[in-house]
Coordinates of C-alpha atoms in Angstrom, one line a residue:
M42 CA -11.7 0.5 35.5
R43 CA -14.1 -1.7 37.3
R44 CA -13.1 -4.8 39.0
R45 CA -15.1 -6.6 35.7
E46 CA -13.5 -5.3 32.8
F47 CA -10.0 -5.1 35.6
L48 CA -10.3 -8.7 35.2
L49 CA -11.0 -9.4 31.7
A50 CA -7.7 -7.4 30.7
T51 CA -5.5 -9.4 33.1
A52 CA -6.4 -12.3 32.7
A53 CA -4.3 -13.1 30.3
L54 CA -0.9 -12.2 32.2
P55 CA 0.6 -14.1 34.8
A56 CA 0.9 -12.6 38.0
L57 CA 4.4 -11.9 37.9
G58 CA 6.8 -14.0 40.1
S59 CA 4.5 -16.8 38.9
P60 CA 7.4 -19.8 37.0
R61 CA 5.4 -18.3 33.8
T62 CA 6.5 -14.7 33.8
F63 CA 9.7 -13.0 32.8
D64 CA 10.8 -10.1 34.7
V65 CA 13.0 -8.4 31.3
R66 CA 14.9 -6.3 34.5
D67 CA 15.5 -9.7 36.8
F68 CA 17.6 -10.2 34.2
G69 CA 19.6 -7.2 33.9
A70 CA 17.4 -4.3 31.5
R71 CA 17.9 -1.8 33.0
G72 CA 15.5 0.3 31.2
D73 CA 17.3 4.0 31.1
G74 CA 17.7 4.3 27.6
A75 CA 21.3 4.5 27.8
A76 CA 22.5 1.3 28.7
K77 CA 22.2 -1.1 25.7
D78 CA 19.5 -3.9 27.0
T79 CA 19.9 -6.4 23.9
A80 CA 21.5 -9.3 26.1
A81 CA 19.2 -8.8 29.0
L82 CA 16.0 -8.7 27.0
Q83 CA 17.1 -12.2 25.5
R84 CA 18.1 -14.0 28.0
A85 CA 15.0 -13.3 29.8
I86 CA 13.4 -14.8 26.2
D87 CA 15.9 -18.1 26.1
Q88 CA 14.8 -18.5 29.9
C89 CA 11.0 -18.6 29.1
A90 CA 11.0 -20.8 26.3
A91 CA 13.8 -23.1 27.9
T92 CA 10.8 -23.8 31.0
G93 CA 7.9 -24.4 28.2
G94 CA 7.1 -21.0 27.8
G95 CA 5.7 -17.9 29.2
T96 CA 5.7 -14.4 29.0
V97 CA 8.3 -12.1 29.3
Y98 CA 7.2 -9.0 30.6
V99 CA 8.6 -5.3 30.0
P100 CA 7.3 -3.5 33.4
P101 CA 7.8 0.9 31.7
G102 CA 10.8 2.3 31.0
R103 CA 12.9 2.3 28.2
Y104 CA 15.0 -0.5 26.9
L105 CA 17.5 0.2 24.6
T106 CA 18.6 -2.1 22.0
G107 CA 19.5 -4.5 19.1
T108 CA 18.0 -7.5 17.5
V109 CA 16.0 -9.1 19.9
V110 CA 15.3 -13.2 18.6
L111 CA 11.6 -14.3 19.9
K112 CA 11.0 -18.1 20.2
S113 CA 8.0 -20.4 21.1
N114 CA 5.5 -20.4 22.9
V115 CA 6.4 -16.4 24.4
T116 CA 4.6 -13.3 25.1
F117 CA 6.4 -11.0 25.0
H118 CA 5.1 -8.1 27.0
L119 CA 5.2 -4.8 26.7
E120 CA 3.7 -2.6 29.4
A121 CA 2.3 0.4 29.0
G122 CA 4.6 3.1 29.2
A123 CA 7.2 0.6 28.0
T124 CA 9.6 1.8 24.5
L125 CA 11.4 -1.0 23.0
L126 CA 14.3 1.5 21.5
G127 CA 16.0 0.3 18.9
S128 CA 20.2 1.3 18.1
T129 CA 21.1 3.9 16.1
D130 CA 24.3 1.4 15.0
L131 CA 24.0 -0.6 12.8
A132 CA 26.2 -3.2 13.8
D133 CA 24.0 -4.1 17.0
Y134 CA 21.9 -5.5 14.5
T135 CA 22.5 -10.0 13.9
P136 CA 22.2 -10.4 10.0
Q137 CA 19.6 -13.3 10.0
P138 CA 20.1 -16.2 6.7
G139 CA 17.8 -15.7 4.5
P140 CA 17.5 -12.3 2.3
P141 CA 20.3 -9.8 0.9
L142 CA 21.7 -7.8 4.0
Q143 CA 20.4 -4.4 2.3
G144 CA 17.6 -3.8 0.3
D145 CA 14.3 -2.2 1.0
A146 CA 13.8 -5.5 2.8
N147 CA 16.8 -7.2 4.5
A148 CA 18.2 -9.8 7.1
K149 CA 18.7 -6.9 10.4
H150 CA 16.2 -6.5 11.8
L151 CA 14.6 -5.7 15.9
L152 CA 12.5 -8.5 17.0
Y153 CA 12.5 -11.2 14.8
A154 CA 11.7 -14.9 15.2
R155 CA 12.2 -17.8 12.6
D156 CA 10.3 -21.8 12.5
A157 CA 8.4 -20.6 15.5
E158 CA 5.3 -21.8 16.8
N159 CA 2.8 -20.2 19.0
V160 CA 4.7 -17.1 19.3
T161 CA 3.1 -13.1 20.3
L162 CA 4.4 -9.9 21.0
R163 CA 1.5 -8.1 22.8
G164 CA 1.0 -3.8 24.4
P165 CA -0.1 -2.3 25.0
G166 CA 3.4 -0.7 24.9
T167 CA 5.5 0.9 22.1
V168 CA 8.2 -0.5 19.7
D169 CA 10.4 2.5 18.3
G170 CA 12.9 2.5 15.7
Q171 CA 14.4 5.7 15.9
G172 CA 14.0 5.3 12.1
R173 CA 15.4 8.6 11.4
A174 CA 18.7 7.9 12.2
F175 CA 19.3 5.7 8.6
W176 CA 17.9 8.7 6.4
V177 CA 19.7 11.7 5.2
P178 CA 17.6 14.6 3.2
A179 CA 17.7 13.6 -0.4
N180 CA 18.8 17.1 -2.1
R181 CA 16.8 16.5 -4.8
T182 CA 14.8 18.9 -7.5
L183 CA 11.8 20.1 -6.7
P184 CA 8.6 19.2 -9.2
K185 CA 7.0 22.3 -9.9
P186 CA 3.9 23.3 -8.4
E187 CA 1.9 21.8 -11.8
D188 CA 3.4 17.9 -11.1
V189 CA 3.3 17.4 -7.1
W190 CA 0.4 15.6 -8.5
R191 CA 2.2 12.9 -9.3
D192 CA 5.9 13.7 -6.4
V193 CA 5.7 11.2 -3.1
A194 CA 6.7 13.5 0.0
T195 CA 8.9 10.4 0.7
Y196 CA 11.7 11.5 -2.3
D197 CA 13.0 14.5 -0.5
W198 CA 15.0 11.7 2.4
K199 CA 17.5 9.0 1.0
P200 CA 17.6 6.2 3.3
L201 CA 20.8 4.8 4.0
D202 CA 22.6 0.9 5.2
R203 CA 19.5 0.2 7.8
P204 CA 17.3 -2.7 9.8
S205 CA 14.0 -3.8 7.8
P206 CA 11.2 -4.9 8.1
M207 CA 11.8 -3.2 12.2
V208 CA 9.7 -6.2 12.5
E209 CA 9.7 -10.4 11.1
F210 CA 8.5 -12.8 11.6
F211 CA 9.7 -15.8 8.9
N212 CA 7.8 -19.2 8.6
C213 CA 5.9 -19.2 11.6
R214 CA 2.6 -20.6 12.8
N215 CA -0.4 -19.2 15.2
L216 CA 1.9 -16.2 15.7
T217 CA -0.1 -13.1 17.6
I218 CA 0.3 -9.3 17.2
E219 CA -2.1 -7.5 19.2
D220 CA -2.6 -3.4 21.0
V221 CA 1.1 -2.8 20.5
T222 CA 2.3 0.3 18.6
L223 CA 5.7 0.2 15.9
A224 CA 6.5 3.6 15.7
N225 CA 9.8 5.0 13.9
S226 CA 10.9 1.9 12.0
S227 CA 13.3 3.2 9.0
G228 CA 12.4 0.8 6.7
W229 CA 9.4 -2.2 6.4
T230 CA 7.4 -2.4 9.7
L231 CA 6.4 -5.7 9.9
R232 CA 6.3 -8.6 7.4
P233 CA 5.2 -12.2 8.7
I234 CA 6.4 -14.1 6.0
E235 CA 5.9 -17.9 5.2
C236 CA 3.4 -17.3 7.9
D237 CA 0.6 -19.8 9.1
T238 CA -2.4 -18.6 11.3
V239 CA -1.5 -15.2 11.8
V240 CA -4.2 -12.6 13.6
I241 CA -2.7 -9.0 13.9
R242 CA -5.3 -6.7 15.7
G243 CA -5.1 -3.4 17.3
L244 CA -2.2 -2.5 16.1
K245 CA -1.3 1.0 15.6
I246 CA 2.1 1.7 13.4
R247 CA 3.4 5.6 13.5
N248 CA 6.3 6.6 11.0
P249 CA 6.8 9.8 9.5
I250 CA 5.0 10.5 6.2
I251 CA 8.6 11.6 5.3
G252 CA 9.3 7.5 5.9
P253 CA 11.2 6.4 2.6
N254 CA 9.9 2.9 2.0
T255 CA 8.5 2.1 5.6
D256 CA 5.7 -0.2 4.3
G257 CA 3.1 -1.3 7.2
I258 CA 2.2 -3.9 7.1
D259 CA 3.5 -6.7 4.3
P260 CA 2.1 -10.8 4.5
T261 CA 4.3 -12.4 2.1
C262 CA 3.5 -15.4 1.4
C263 CA 1.0 -16.2 5.2
R264 CA -1.8 -18.1 4.7
N265 CA -4.9 -17.6 7.2
V266 CA -4.8 -14.4 8.1
F267 CA -6.2 -12.4 10.5
I268 CA -5.4 -8.2 10.8
S269 CA -8.4 -6.3 12.1
D270 CA -9.5 -2.4 14.0
C271 CA -5.8 -1.7 12.9
D272 CA -4.3 2.2 13.0
I273 CA -1.6 2.9 10.5
A274 CA 0.0 6.4 9.0
T275 CA 3.1 5.3 7.8
G276 CA 4.8 7.3 4.7
D277 CA 4.6 3.9 2.4
D278 CA 2.7 1.5 1.9
A279 CA -0.2 1.0 4.5
I280 CA -1.3 -2.8 4.1
C281 CA 0.7 -4.3 1.7
L282 CA 0.5 -8.4 0.7
K283 CA 3.7 -9.6 -1.6
S284 CA 4.2 -13.0 -2.3
E285 CA 8.2 -13.2 -3.4
G286 CA 10.9 -15.3 -2.0
P287 CA 13.8 -14.5 -0.4
Y288 CA 14.3 -16.9 1.9
G289 CA 14.5 -19.6 -0.6
R290 CA 11.0 -20.7 -0.8
M291 CA 7.4 -19.2 -1.7
G292 CA 4.1 -20.5 -0.8
L293 CA 1.1 -19.1 -1.4
S294 CA -0.8 -16.5 0.2
R295 CA -4.3 -17.7 0.6
N296 CA -7.4 -16.7 3.2
I297 CA -6.6 -13.6 4.3
V298 CA -9.4 -11.3 6.1
I299 CA -8.4 -7.3 6.6
T300 CA -11.5 -5.5 8.2
N301 CA -12.3 -2.6 10.5
C302 CA -8.9 -0.5 10.1
V303 CA -8.1 3.1 9.3
L304 CA -5.2 3.8 6.9
T305 CA -3.3 6.8 5.8
C306 CA -0.1 7.2 3.6
C307 CA 1.4 8.6 0.8
C308 CA 1.6 5.9 -1.3
N309 CA -1.2 3.3 -1.1
G310 CA -3.5 2.4 1.1
L311 CA -4.1 -1.7 0.1
K312 CA -1.8 -2.8 -2.0
F313 CA -1.2 -6.4 -4.0
G314 CA 2.5 -6.4 -5.1
T315 CA 5.0 -5.5 -6.1
A316 CA 6.1 -8.7 -5.3
T317 CA 4.3 -10.9 -7.1
R318 CA 5.6 -14.6 -8.4
G319 CA 3.5 -16.8 -6.7
G320 CA -0.3 -16.1 -6.3
F321 CA -3.2 -14.8 -4.3
E322 CA -6.3 -16.8 -3.5
N323 CA -9.4 -15.9 -1.1
I324 CA -8.8 -12.3 -0.2
T325 CA -11.0 -9.9 1.1
F326 CA -10.4 -6.6 2.0
S327 CA -14.1 -4.3 4.2
N328 CA -15.2 -1.9 6.5
S329 CA -12.5 0.1 6.5
V330 CA -11.4 4.0 6.1
I331 CA -8.7 6.0 3.7
A332 CA -8.1 8.8 4.3
N333 CA -5.8 11.9 4.7
A334 CA -6.0 15.1 6.1
D335 CA -6.1 17.7 4.2
V336 CA -2.6 17.8 3.5
P337 CA -0.1 18.7 0.8
L338 CA -0.8 16.5 -2.9
N339 CA 2.4 14.5 -2.5
Q340 CA 1.4 14.2 1.1
R341 CA -1.4 12.4 0.0
V342 CA -2.5 8.1 -0.7
I343 CA -1.6 7.5 -4.5
S344 CA -4.1 4.6 -4.5
G345 CA -6.7 3.9 -2.0
L346 CA -7.0 0.4 -3.5
A347 CA -3.8 -1.1 -5.7
I348 CA -3.8 -4.9 -7.5
E349 CA -0.9 -5.2 -8.9
M350 CA 0.2 -8.5 -11.1
V351 CA 3.0 -7.8 -12.7
D352 CA 5.3 -10.3 -12.1
G353 CA 3.8 -13.8 -13.4
G354 CA 1.9 -14.3 -10.9
W355 CA -2.4 -14.9 -10.5
L356 CA -4.9 -13.8 -8.5
E357 CA -7.9 -15.4 -8.4
G358 CA -10.7 -15.0 -5.5
V359 CA -10.7 -10.8 -3.8
T360 CA -13.5 -8.9 -1.8
V361 CA -13.8 -5.7 -1.4
S362 CA -16.4 -4.6 0.4
N363 CA -18.2 -1.1 2.3
I364 CA -15.0 0.8 1.6
R365 CA -14.9 5.0 3.0
M366 CA -12.2 7.3 1.1
Q367 CA -11.5 11.1 1.5
R368 CA -8.5 12.2 -0.5
A369 CA -6.9 9.4 -1.8
R370 CA -5.9 10.4 -5.3
T371 CA -7.1 7.3 -7.5
P372 CA -9.3 5.3 -5.6
V373 CA -8.7 2.3 -7.4
F374 CA -6.1 0.8 -9.9
L375 CA -5.6 -2.5 -11.6
R376 CA -2.7 -3.5 -13.2
L377 CA -1.7 -7.1 -15.0
G378 CA 1.4 -7.0 -16.6
N379 CA 5.1 -7.9 -17.4
R380 CA 7.6 -5.8 -16.2
N381 CA 10.5 -8.0 -16.1
G382 CA 9.5 -10.5 -18.6
F383 CA 8.2 -13.1 -16.6
G384 CA 5.2 -14.1 -18.5
S385 CA 1.7 -13.5 -18.9
G386 CA 0.0 -13.6 -15.3
R387 CA -3.5 -14.3 -14.5
M388 CA -6.2 -11.9 -12.1
R389 CA -9.6 -13.2 -12.1
G390 CA -12.6 -12.9 -9.7
V391 CA -12.1 -9.2 -8.6
M392 CA -15.4 -7.4 -6.4
I393 CA -15.2 -4.2 -5.7
D394 CA -18.6 -3.1 -3.5
S395 CA -19.6 -0.3 -1.7
V396 CA -17.1 2.8 -1.8
H397 CA -17.6 5.9 -1.8
A398 CA -15.0 8.4 -2.8
T399 CA -14.1 12.1 -2.2
G400 CA -11.4 14.3 -3.5
A401 CA -10.4 12.0 -6.1
I402 CA -7.6 13.7 -7.9
L403 CA -6.0 10.7 -11.4
T404 CA -8.4 8.9 -12.9
S405 CA -9.1 5.2 -11.3
S406 CA -7.9 2.5 -13.8
I407 CA -8.8 -1.6 -14.7
T408 CA -5.8 -2.0 -16.9
G409 CA -4.2 -5.6 -18.8
L410 CA -1.5 -5.6 -22.1
P411 CA -2.2 -7.4 -25.1
G412 CA -3.5 -10.3 -25.2
Q413 CA -2.0 -10.9 -21.2
I414 CA -6.0 -9.4 -20.1
L415 CA -7.7 -8.8 -16.6
E416 CA -10.7 -11.5 -16.8
D417 CA -13.9 -11.3 -14.4
V418 CA -14.3 -7.5 -12.6
T419 CA -16.9 -6.4 -10.8
L420 CA -17.5 -3.1 -9.1
S421 CA -21.2 -2.1 -7.5
N422 CA -22.5 0.6 -5.4
I423 CA -19.6 3.1 -6.2
R424 CA -19.9 6.6 -5.4
I425 CA -16.6 8.7 -7.1
D426 CA -16.5 12.3 -6.5
T427 CA -13.4 13.7 -8.1
E428 CA -12.0 17.3 -8.5
E429 CA -9.2 16.9 -11.5
S430 CA -10.9 19.6 -13.9
G431 CA -9.6 17.6 -16.8
R432 CA -8.3 19.3 -19.8
A433 CA -9.4 18.0 -23.4
E434 CA -5.5 18.0 -24.8
W435 CA -5.7 14.8 -22.2
V436 CA -7.6 13.1 -24.5
R437 CA -5.3 10.6 -26.0
A438 CA -3.4 7.1 -26.9
V439 CA -2.3 6.3 -24.2
P440 CA 0.8 3.9 -24.6
E441 CA 1.0 0.2 -22.8
Q442 CA 4.4 1.2 -20.3
D443 CA 4.2 -2.8 -19.9
R444 CA 7.6 -2.9 -18.1
A445 CA 6.7 -0.4 -16.1
Y446 CA 6.5 0.5 -12.6
P447 CA 3.0 0.2 -11.7
E448 CA 1.1 3.2 -10.0
A449 CA -1.6 4.5 -10.6
R450 CA -0.1 7.7 -12.0
M451 CA 1.9 5.0 -14.5
F452 CA 0.0 6.8 -17.1
G453 CA 0.5 10.2 -17.2
R454 CA -2.8 12.2 -17.5
L455 CA -5.4 10.5 -18.8
P456 CA -7.9 10.5 -21.4
A457 CA -11.1 10.1 -19.0
Y458 CA -12.0 11.3 -15.7
G459 CA -14.0 8.6 -14.3
F460 CA -11.8 5.1 -15.1
Y461 CA -10.4 4.0 -17.3
C462 CA -10.5 1.0 -19.0
R463 CA -8.6 -1.6 -21.3
H464 CA -7.5 -5.2 -22.0
A465 CA -10.5 -6.8 -20.1
A466 CA -13.2 -9.6 -20.7
G467 CA -16.5 -10.1 -18.0
L468 CA -16.2 -6.3 -17.1
R469 CA -19.3 -5.1 -15.3
F470 CA -20.3 -1.6 -13.6
S471 CA -23.4 -2.0 -11.8
N472 CA -25.6 1.6 -9.7
V473 CA -21.9 3.0 -10.1
R474 CA -21.5 7.6 -9.9
I475 CA -18.9 9.0 -11.2
R476 CA -19.1 13.3 -10.4
A477 CA -16.6 16.0 -11.3
V478 CA -16.7 18.1 -9.0
E479 CA -15.2 20.6 -11.3
P480 CA -16.0 20.9 -15.0
D481 CA -14.2 18.1 -16.8
Q482 CA -13.4 17.9 -20.8
R483 CA -13.1 15.3 -21.1
P484 CA -15.6 11.1 -20.5
A485 CA -16.2 10.2 -17.2
F486 CA -15.3 5.9 -19.1
H487 CA -12.8 5.3 -21.3
F488 CA -13.4 1.4 -22.4
E489 CA -10.4 -0.2 -24.8
D490 CA -10.3 -4.1 -25.6
I491 CA -13.1 -5.5 -23.7
R492 CA -14.8 -8.9 -23.8
G493 CA -17.7 -8.9 -22.2
L494 CA -18.8 -5.3 -20.5
R495 CA -22.0 -4.7 -18.6
L496 CA -23.8 -1.5 -17.3
T497 CA -26.6 -0.8 -15.4
A498 CA -27.3 1.9 -13.7
V499 CA -24.3 4.0 -14.9
E500 CA -23.9 7.9 -15.2
A501 CA -21.6 9.9 -14.9
T502 CA -21.6 14.2 -14.8
R503 CA -21.6 15.0 -18.8
P504 CA -17.9 16.4 -19.5
A505 CA -17.6 20.5 -20.5
S506 CA -17.1 20.0 -24.1
D507 CA -18.5 17.6 -26.8
Q508 CA -17.1 14.8 -25.4
P509 CA -19.0 11.5 -25.1
V510 CA -20.0 10.9 -21.8
A511 CA -18.6 6.9 -22.5
R512 CA -15.8 6.1 -25.0
F513 CA -16.4 2.6 -26.2
T514 CA -13.2 1.4 -28.4
G515 CA -13.1 -2.4 -29.5
V516 CA -16.2 -3.5 -26.9
T517 CA -17.7 -7.0 -28.0
G518 CA -20.4 -8.5 -26.4
Q519 CA -22.1 -5.1 -24.2
T520 CA -25.1 -4.7 -23.0
G521 CA -26.5 -1.1 -21.2
E522 CA -24.9 2.7 -21.2
V523 CA -23.8 5.0 -19.5
S524 CA -26.4 8.0 -18.6
A525 CA -24.7 11.4 -18.2
T526 CA -26.0 13.7 -15.5

């Protein structure tokens, strides 16, 4: 490393031995991977906070630990070669008040902070939750080969009671997580909830593709969030924005920027929901890759982009741009529903631009319910190559599924191979091209119950049947057509 680069890299870290640096070994931590270092780590953090803050320094080693609570004005620095190793004994995780004791997200965490400010978790070390210790084989009946398209690899495993999320921050201000690796979470990996001004930068997440409910990052009711340069490989949703209040309050998810990320999983790349009880405003997602290697279908992303408003909440002002998708089963899934009878939610003002998707095997869809319509959705500069090879018998009436869990595969095989759109107003497609790599006997587009449909420079591969390239049912205020190629 050049001298200038070294100085820049070390400028933010106080010199060891200074009053502001607290080496955990000085507080009794052994780092041998066998002795439990929970108490020593906590003593270092508490002493750092009591003296006004500084850096808790974790040198190379393997630090076996249960719950560790971070505090205001503390930077928890994991050096290269340092691993915070989550205990496999559930009794080592101190329940935190608020969420339920059990569930996909519960009261047990490896790293936790509450009501704190100026908290930093920094790498380049690793937090390893040893998640496999909390799963057992599901011993399920495997799907037939023809049904693997709807299957998920995580169904092979069943979670026991476990810590989840592995890292949780509640009601914190000026929170920074950077350059650290979070690995082998037993449940959700990282959840900032009810936090204000959050920077997540250079984060690497490495969870097994088989990990049940191992979401990557779940920002929940947070404001002013900046997620960038992250590399996420996990079993469940890579990044999932939620709106729910397990701590007894529920704020607005607002002003969230996600950019320059690489995402892979066998669920959804970027997802809104399912818990969508409150509002989402001013959210952008850009310059990112959502991709799978050439793996079995049940290990592939279900939806590259999934926006699911199904719990009575609202969404307004979402922009998605410059996204490359490879082998995502479904490129785009927008769903406005009413799964729990909470009443009519709202979704409007969604702009999706410059998406290039190849290797799709399921139809993208934009759907609401009768009397509960999506509004003002624009798709522009979209290129989708699909390999589904649909059959004529898939052209059928599709049930509303108003109370079903929202997922791109919820309707089964759809009667169009490119986009299925129903119950919407102000829907615009501009410079959109859908290509059927394999012969497909269905229309490329299905539009039903649409008020105000504008099609500009939209083209698709001609169906391998006498079906039209686009089907229109109950569409009013239409301009433009779909060209067959």
